[in-house]
Every structure is written in structure tokens, then in C-alpha cells.
Amino acid sequence: MIRERLGLPKRRAHRRLGAGERLLALPSGFLWGAATADQQIERQQPSDWTAFEERAVRERRGIAGVDQAARWLAHKSDFDSHVADDVARAADMGHCAHRFSMSWARLFPREDMAAPDPAGVEFYGRVLDELHRQRMTPFVTLFHFASPAWLWRPDREDRRGIERPDAPDRLAHLATTLIDAFGDRVRHWCTINEPVVLAYLGYLEGTFPPNEKRGGPLAADAVLAALLRMHESAAAALREGARRRGTSVQVGIAQHVRTFVPWRNRAPLDVVTAAVIERLFVRRFLDQAMPSCDYVGVNEYGRAYVETELRRPLAYQVRHADPSDADDDASELGWAPDEHAFEDRLVALSRRYRKPIYVLENGTAEAALDDVRRQRQLVRHTQAMARAVQRGADVRGYFHWSLVDNFEWAEGFAPRFGLYAIDYDAGCSRSARGSVEVFRHLTRDNGVPAELWARLGR
Ligand code: BGC
């Protein structure tokens, strides 16, 4: 009962859409694309993450499979040498938009720089030229987990990184620089990627730089407040830059919206804890950031189960999949997708914030070239989006994570998220996974064709 009242999905119910499902089209003008991030695909720049990667190699810990990763970290997916052909690959799938981030450390490798590094500006100018040539709309992220190493040198009061009092001005400076350089070609901006994940992994779990373990879910509050200030000042700088140019911008953040469900349906503590985590992890930051956003950016990776310990009331663990559930369809990272939760989430976010929604990430880890799980996910999530639109959600675009295999942060190179597989030892050559063909059909029909539904939807 209480679950229904709290509006939580049923724990066991991995409801699959049925054979009689009426296939729906997305609205015309819907933006299809893929998403990437600088630190995950480009050659290393002097960022906090690069420093962490180098330390992980030296100490042989901190990044999964670090001995093998050591060979590949410097070039990652070598997007630097593949700009034109990667953009062409995306266009060939029918993508009409592309989300990527511009490396803060590449543009401002030193603290004393007022103007950006010309080679960095030239590089991203080239990316935008290729997108323009392919008639694709760019979505640019300013801060996707990695920031310049110099930001992390402690000041006199031992504050560093995100918590430096000048961090909001620094990000605003990057924003102003980029809108001045590229404002003629970029209208859609995302200030910060997944601020809550950054705070959680960097300051509570300690697996991301700065690798702190502050203890207790509220211990990262100061960091979240700092991230909110960074977002707000960057958003203001983008708007001001656009005003100067006489153009308009669409500014948002990318929020990770994992759906937290109780591990046991009838354990009230699981139910309540899942609802609390959901609120802290998903809703709280969005509520605070939305007044300064033009759209809701959604990164969706399925569900997570919350199990409390009856003897220790505040102790809980989060599981990403339920191996006893045949419908879980967990990825190679052990994450269970949930297209129904996705659909409901889009409807709920639309009702709550009354702003357009862009799905800025959604994807799965699967290495096989015949990536059936990813194909299923693409098809089912497309139909789920179309259903959400039919229920009134203003969903305007979908960016699949990711275009090519990439560096999956502390998980190293083993999880493969790419529509294209990469052979890191063979000049980072790219091979299409089965999903590429599936994606082509989705963009061609602006929705799921019946043949694909029959094969992959149910
Ligand atoms: C992040 C990406 C990451 C992906 C898969 C998102 O949380 O924005 O950088 O690679 O999920 O884990």
C-alpha cells in the first residue's frame, strides 16, 4: 500500500511491453544522437583525472585493470585523430544532434591564463565544423567530471577544487570564453554533468578524485552547494554571453536519475529508505537547479535496489540488479535497465518542472559485436519515450551513451558502452556493433518499426 502511495514502482514488476503494443512515433524535429565526454575519449590533458590516472598506474590501484589500462590511458579512444570519421559515423546512423564536452583542462591548462589555449579552441572548432557539415546540432557540456589539475592545488585555507571560493567564477570564465568563441554555432549547453554522482563518488565513496570518504549521505552537502553555485554562475555567464551576441541559449544540467526501488516489497524500511535516497540523489539537486535551467537533462541507467539491515536501522546497501529475476537483463556492469521506470520518470519530470526534457545519456555496457542487450534497450527505451510523449511529457531528444567505447572512469576500459567497438591496441580502430543498424531504423522511422519490435521489443 505504502509503495503505491509513495508512487514507487513494484519491485518485482519488470513489466515488459506487450505483443499488442501500439508503436508510436516521436514528435517531428525530435533530436537523435549520441553522447561522449572529453576525459573518456580524448588524449590526456592536465586535469585532476589525468593526475589520478597517473597515480593509479604508479600505485597499480584505483582503476580496474590498471596494468592493461596503462597502455591506453594516454590516448583513450583517440578522438583527436578521429574527429571527422566519428562525426560521419554518427551522421550515418541518422543522428541529427551530438552531445560532447569541451575539456576545461585542454582550454585552460594553466591557472594564470586569461585567454584559452589556441590549439584547444582550434580543436573544438574543428569538431563543430564537422558537426555543422553533417547538419548536426551540438550540445556542449562544460564540466563532465574532469577539471584542470591547477584547480585542485589547495589555497591558504586548504580549500581546493569544487570547494575553492573562486570555482564558480572559474567555471563562469570558461562559459564566457566558450560562448564568445562558439556562440554562433552552439545554442544548447549543459553546465555540469551529474553533479550528485560527482559529489557521491568523489566525496563519499572515494572512487573518483579527490578520493575522499566523508561519511554519511549528508556529508557531501557542502560540495553539492558549491556545485550548485558553479552551475548558476556558468548558466548566468552563458546567458549574458548570448545576450551580448544577440542570440539565445538553452542551458541545463545533466542529472543522473536512477530509479531506487525497495529490495523487498513488504519491508517498510526498504520502502522508506528507497524513497529518501531517491529524494536526496535525484530530486533535491534538480529542484534547486531548475530555476536556472531551460530544460531538464536526464541521464538514465535503470534501477537500483535498496536493502536495509533490520538490526542497524540506518545501514543499507544498494544493489544494481537482482540475479534471481529472469527479466532483470542486467548489463556487464550488473545494472538492470527499466524502460517503464524511464517512461514514468519522463512523465513525472515533465509534470514537476514544466520544461522540455532532453535525455542526455542512456546506454548499457555490452562488449559483443552482436550486442543484443543494447539493441533491446534502444528499441524499448525509444518506445518508452514515445509513450511518455503520448502521456504529455515534452521529450525533445535522445542521446545514447555512447558513440564509441571509452574509458569508463574507475571501472577502466572493460565496460564497453559504444555503439562502435574500439580495438585499443590496433590504432583505436572502430567496428560497428549490431546496434548501429538498429539505430538507423529508429532514426529513419522516428520511432520503432514493427519488424524491430517483433524481434527486440517484447
Ligand atoms: C556518466 C558517463 C559514464 C556513464 C556510464 C554517466 O554516469 O556521465 O561519464 O561513462 O554514466 O557509467
Short mmCIF file of N, CA and C and ligand atoms in Angstrom, two decimals, residues 36-37 40 99 144-145 193-194 197 201 208 254 256 258 299-301 333 335 360-365 401-402 406-409 411 415 417, ligand 1:
data_model
loop_
_atom_site.label_atom_id
_atom_site.label_comp_id
_atom_site.label_asym_id
_atom_site.label_seq_id
_atom_site.Cartn_x
_atom_site.Cartn_y
_atom_site.Cartn_z
N THR A 36 29.26 11.83 -25.62
CA THR A 36 30.62 11.46 -25.23
C THR A 36 31.12 12.49 -24.22
N ALA A 37 32.30 12.22 -23.64
CA ALA A 37 32.91 13.21 -22.73
C ALA A 37 34.42 13.22 -22.95
N GLN A 40 37.05 10.85 -21.39
CA GLN A 40 36.83 9.44 -21.69
C GLN A 40 37.26 9.02 -23.09
N ARG A 99 26.08 15.17 -28.46
CA ARG A 99 26.48 15.78 -27.19
C ARG A 99 27.94 15.42 -26.90
N HIS A 144 32.41 17.83 -17.37
CA HIS A 144 31.97 16.44 -17.28
C HIS A 144 32.99 15.67 -16.44
N PHE A 145 32.87 15.76 -15.17
CA PHE A 145 33.69 15.08 -14.15
C PHE A 145 35.16 15.55 -14.05
N ASN A 193 27.87 17.93 -15.69
CA ASN A 193 27.34 16.57 -15.84
C ASN A 193 27.23 15.90 -14.47
N GLU A 194 26.06 15.43 -14.15
CA GLU A 194 25.79 14.62 -12.95
C GLU A 194 26.48 15.12 -11.69
N VAL A 197 26.34 12.65 -8.72
CA VAL A 197 27.24 11.49 -8.86
C VAL A 197 28.68 11.91 -8.54
N LEU A 201 30.58 10.04 -5.65
CA LEU A 201 31.76 9.18 -5.91
C LEU A 201 33.06 9.84 -5.46
N PHE A 208 36.28 8.41 -7.16
CA PHE A 208 36.64 9.44 -8.13
C PHE A 208 37.50 10.48 -7.41
N ALA A 254 22.95 17.91 -16.56
CA ALA A 254 22.61 16.51 -16.80
C ALA A 254 22.49 15.84 -15.44
N HIS A 256 21.65 12.50 -13.17
CA HIS A 256 21.54 11.04 -13.14
C HIS A 256 20.24 10.71 -12.41
N ARG A 258 18.74 7.51 -11.65
CA ARG A 258 18.49 6.10 -11.37
C ARG A 258 17.23 5.95 -10.50
N ASN A 299 20.03 11.74 -17.44
CA ASN A 299 20.92 10.59 -17.71
C ASN A 299 20.29 9.38 -17.03
N GLU A 300 19.92 8.38 -17.82
CA GLU A 300 19.13 7.28 -17.24
C GLU A 300 19.82 5.93 -17.45
N TYR A 301 20.05 5.22 -16.35
CA TYR A 301 20.72 3.92 -16.43
C TYR A 301 19.97 2.83 -15.68
N LEU A 333 28.01 -4.46 -16.45
CA LEU A 333 28.39 -3.80 -15.20
C LEU A 333 27.41 -4.18 -14.09
N TRP A 335 24.05 -3.66 -14.15
CA TRP A 335 22.98 -2.67 -13.96
C TRP A 335 21.73 -3.14 -14.71
N LEU A 360 20.00 13.04 -22.04
CA LEU A 360 21.39 13.32 -22.43
C LEU A 360 22.26 12.09 -22.35
N GLU A 361 21.78 11.04 -21.67
CA GLU A 361 22.50 9.76 -21.65
C GLU A 361 21.53 8.64 -21.34
N ASN A 362 21.77 7.52 -22.02
CA ASN A 362 21.07 6.28 -21.71
C ASN A 362 21.87 5.22 -22.48
N GLY A 363 22.24 4.16 -21.81
CA GLY A 363 23.06 3.17 -22.52
C GLY A 363 23.33 1.98 -21.64
N THR A 364 24.17 1.07 -22.15
CA THR A 364 24.45 -0.15 -21.40
C THR A 364 25.85 -0.66 -21.75
N ALA A 365 26.43 -1.44 -20.83
CA ALA A 365 27.75 -2.00 -21.08
C ALA A 365 27.61 -3.39 -21.68
N TRP A 401 24.40 6.88 -24.79
CA TRP A 401 25.76 6.76 -24.26
C TRP A 401 26.27 5.39 -24.64
N SER A 402 27.21 5.28 -25.56
CA SER A 402 28.00 6.36 -26.11
C SER A 402 28.27 6.04 -27.59
N ASN A 406 34.83 3.65 -24.58
CA ASN A 406 35.63 4.71 -23.96
C ASN A 406 36.11 4.29 -22.57
N PHE A 407 36.83 5.18 -21.95
CA PHE A 407 37.38 4.97 -20.62
C PHE A 407 36.26 5.16 -19.59
N GLU A 408 35.88 4.08 -18.92
CA GLU A 408 34.75 4.14 -18.00
C GLU A 408 35.24 4.46 -16.58
N TRP A 409 35.98 5.55 -16.45
CA TRP A 409 36.41 6.06 -15.15
C TRP A 409 37.08 4.98 -14.30
N GLU A 411 36.21 2.24 -13.48
CA GLU A 411 35.99 0.86 -13.97
C GLU A 411 36.95 0.52 -15.11
N PRO A 415 34.29 -2.15 -19.28
CA PRO A 415 32.89 -1.95 -19.69
C PRO A 415 32.83 -1.24 -21.05
N PHE A 417 30.67 0.65 -23.68
CA PHE A 417 29.40 1.37 -23.84
C PHE A 417 29.16 1.83 -25.28
C1 BGC B 1 28.45 9.42 -16.95
C2 BGC B 1 29.38 8.89 -18.01
C3 BGC B 1 29.60 7.40 -17.78
C4 BGC B 1 28.26 6.70 -17.93
C5 BGC B 1 28.32 5.19 -17.75
C6 BGC B 1 27.30 8.52 -16.61
O1 BGC B 1 27.18 8.44 -15.24
O2 BGC B 1 28.03 10.71 -17.28
O3 BGC B 1 30.56 9.62 -17.99
O4 BGC B 1 30.55 6.85 -18.61
O5 BGC B 1 27.37 7.20 -16.97
O6 BGC B 1 28.70 4.87 -16.48
#
